[in-house]
Each structure stands twice: as structure tokens, then as C-alpha cells.
Amino acid sequence: MPRGPKGEKRPADAIGNAVMIAKIATGEIEDITTDDGKNAAAVALGRMGGKARAAGMTAKKRSEIAKKAAEKRWKR
């Protein structure tokens, strides 16, 4: 199945694409892209990802990760 410029799935033929556009226009299916062309579900997951990861870690583990990142950053 062909993909659009942002990686979204699209119908392979012109008729299938026209049917999909008509369904979006009539509200039969929901267009899941945001104004900038990104998938709304992926954006929402990205926003909560760091918070969920940090909530599951101890302060010691977060400190170790930060130290490792700083070493890599200053190594260059």
C-alpha cells in the first residue's frame, strides 16, 4: 500500500483514494491527521511518553541516565 509524505497509508488506486476522501468529507470516517499533517494519536502518545517513563523510574536511575547522556554529549 502506498504511503503519503508523512508515512500515512493511502489507497493504491485512484478510485479507492476518491472513495476515502468522500468518506472523510461526509464524516463517515474521521481524518486522524492534525493541521501540520501529523497523526493525532502518535502526537498524543509522544506527549505522554516521557512523563510515563519518568514516573516509573527512581531518582537514582534518572540521575544515572542523565550522567550517561551528559558524558555522550560532552565527549564530542
mmCIF file of C-alpha atoms in Angstrom:
data_model
loop_
_atom_site.group_PDB
_atom_site.id
_atom_site.type_symbol
_atom_site.label_atom_id
_atom_site.label_comp_id
_atom_site.label_asym_id
_atom_site.label_seq_id
_atom_site.Cartn_x
_atom_site.Cartn_y
_atom_site.Cartn_z
ATOM 1 C CA MET A 1 0.000 0.000 0.000
ATOM 2 C CA PRO A 2 1.453 3.406 -0.946
ATOM 3 C CA ARG A 3 2.318 5.889 1.750
ATOM 4 C CA GLY A 4 1.963 9.652 1.746
ATOM 5 C CA PRO A 5 4.706 12.184 2.524
ATOM 6 C CA LYS A 6 4.151 11.810 6.278
ATOM 7 C CA GLY A 7 4.012 7.989 6.139
ATOM 8 C CA GLU A 8 0.230 7.678 6.227
ATOM 9 C CA LYS A 9 -1.406 4.788 4.403
ATOM 10 C CA ARG A 10 -3.267 5.599 1.209
ATOM 11 C CA PRO A 11 -5.329 3.503 -1.201
ATOM 12 C CA ALA A 12 -3.302 2.156 -4.116
ATOM 13 C CA ASP A 13 -5.717 3.194 -6.867
ATOM 14 C CA ALA A 14 -7.361 6.495 -7.812
ATOM 15 C CA ILE A 15 -10.899 5.205 -7.209
ATOM 16 C CA GLY A 16 -10.042 3.941 -3.729
ATOM 17 C CA ASN A 17 -8.434 7.292 -2.902
ATOM 18 C CA ALA A 18 -11.514 9.169 -4.140
ATOM 19 C CA VAL A 19 -13.793 6.973 -2.016
ATOM 20 C CA MET A 20 -11.648 7.611 1.063
ATOM 21 C CA ILE A 21 -11.723 11.390 0.509
ATOM 22 C CA ALA A 22 -15.511 11.295 0.057
ATOM 23 C CA LYS A 23 -15.924 9.343 3.316
ATOM 24 C CA ILE A 24 -13.783 11.900 5.173
ATOM 25 C CA ALA A 25 -15.793 14.774 3.653
ATOM 26 C CA THR A 26 -19.148 13.244 4.639
ATOM 27 C CA GLY A 27 -17.938 12.356 8.140
ATOM 28 C CA GLU A 28 -18.249 8.608 7.609
ATOM 29 C CA ILE A 29 -14.636 8.152 8.728
ATOM 30 C CA GLU A 30 -12.507 10.529 10.764
ATOM 31 C CA ASP A 31 -9.390 12.166 9.389
ATOM 32 C CA ILE A 32 -6.732 11.450 12.043
ATOM 33 C CA THR A 33 -4.147 13.973 10.890
ATOM 34 C CA THR A 34 -3.527 17.317 12.582
ATOM 35 C CA ASP A 35 -3.149 20.654 10.786
ATOM 36 C CA ASP A 36 0.561 20.071 10.253
ATOM 37 C CA GLY A 37 -0.008 16.597 8.742
ATOM 38 C CA LYS A 38 0.966 14.504 11.755
ATOM 39 C CA ASN A 39 -1.033 11.583 13.093
ATOM 40 C CA ALA A 40 -3.019 12.838 16.098
ATOM 41 C CA ALA A 41 -2.722 9.546 18.014
ATOM 42 C CA ALA A 42 1.060 9.498 17.635
ATOM 43 C CA VAL A 43 1.302 13.104 18.816
ATOM 44 C CA ALA A 44 -0.732 12.285 21.928
ATOM 45 C CA LEU A 45 1.422 9.255 22.721
ATOM 46 C CA GLY A 46 4.579 11.281 22.240
ATOM 47 C CA ARG A 47 3.412 13.860 24.753
ATOM 48 C CA MET A 48 2.785 11.332 27.496
ATOM 49 C CA GLY A 49 5.780 9.076 26.791
ATOM 50 C CA GLY A 50 8.433 10.944 28.761
ATOM 51 C CA LYS A 51 6.171 11.541 31.754
ATOM 52 C CA ALA A 52 5.155 7.888 31.933
ATOM 53 C CA ARG A 53 8.781 6.786 31.687
ATOM 54 C CA ALA A 54 9.919 9.212 34.390
ATOM 55 C CA ALA A 55 7.095 8.198 36.732
ATOM 56 C CA GLY A 56 8.275 4.588 36.626
ATOM 57 C CA MET A 57 11.897 5.374 37.498
ATOM 58 C CA THR A 58 13.638 6.078 40.751
ATOM 59 C CA ALA A 59 15.606 9.284 41.246
ATOM 60 C CA LYS A 60 18.834 7.269 41.194
ATOM 61 C CA LYS A 61 18.007 5.716 37.816
ATOM 62 C CA ARG A 62 17.083 9.129 36.329
ATOM 63 C CA SER A 63 20.386 10.512 37.609
ATOM 64 C CA GLU A 64 22.342 7.658 36.023
ATOM 65 C CA ILE A 65 20.636 8.227 32.675
ATOM 66 C CA ALA A 66 21.319 11.981 32.860
ATOM 67 C CA LYS A 67 25.008 11.386 33.657
ATOM 68 C CA LYS A 68 25.332 8.966 30.750
ATOM 69 C CA ALA A 69 23.704 11.481 28.403
ATOM 70 C CA ALA A 70 25.981 14.288 29.587
ATOM 71 C CA GLU A 71 29.063 12.132 29.043
ATOM 72 C CA LYS A 72 27.967 11.335 25.485
ATOM 73 C CA ARG A 73 27.145 14.994 24.819
ATOM 74 C CA TRP A 74 30.481 16.330 26.064
ATOM 75 C CA LYS A 75 32.502 13.504 24.514
ATOM 76 C CA ARG A 76 32.173 15.087 21.060
#
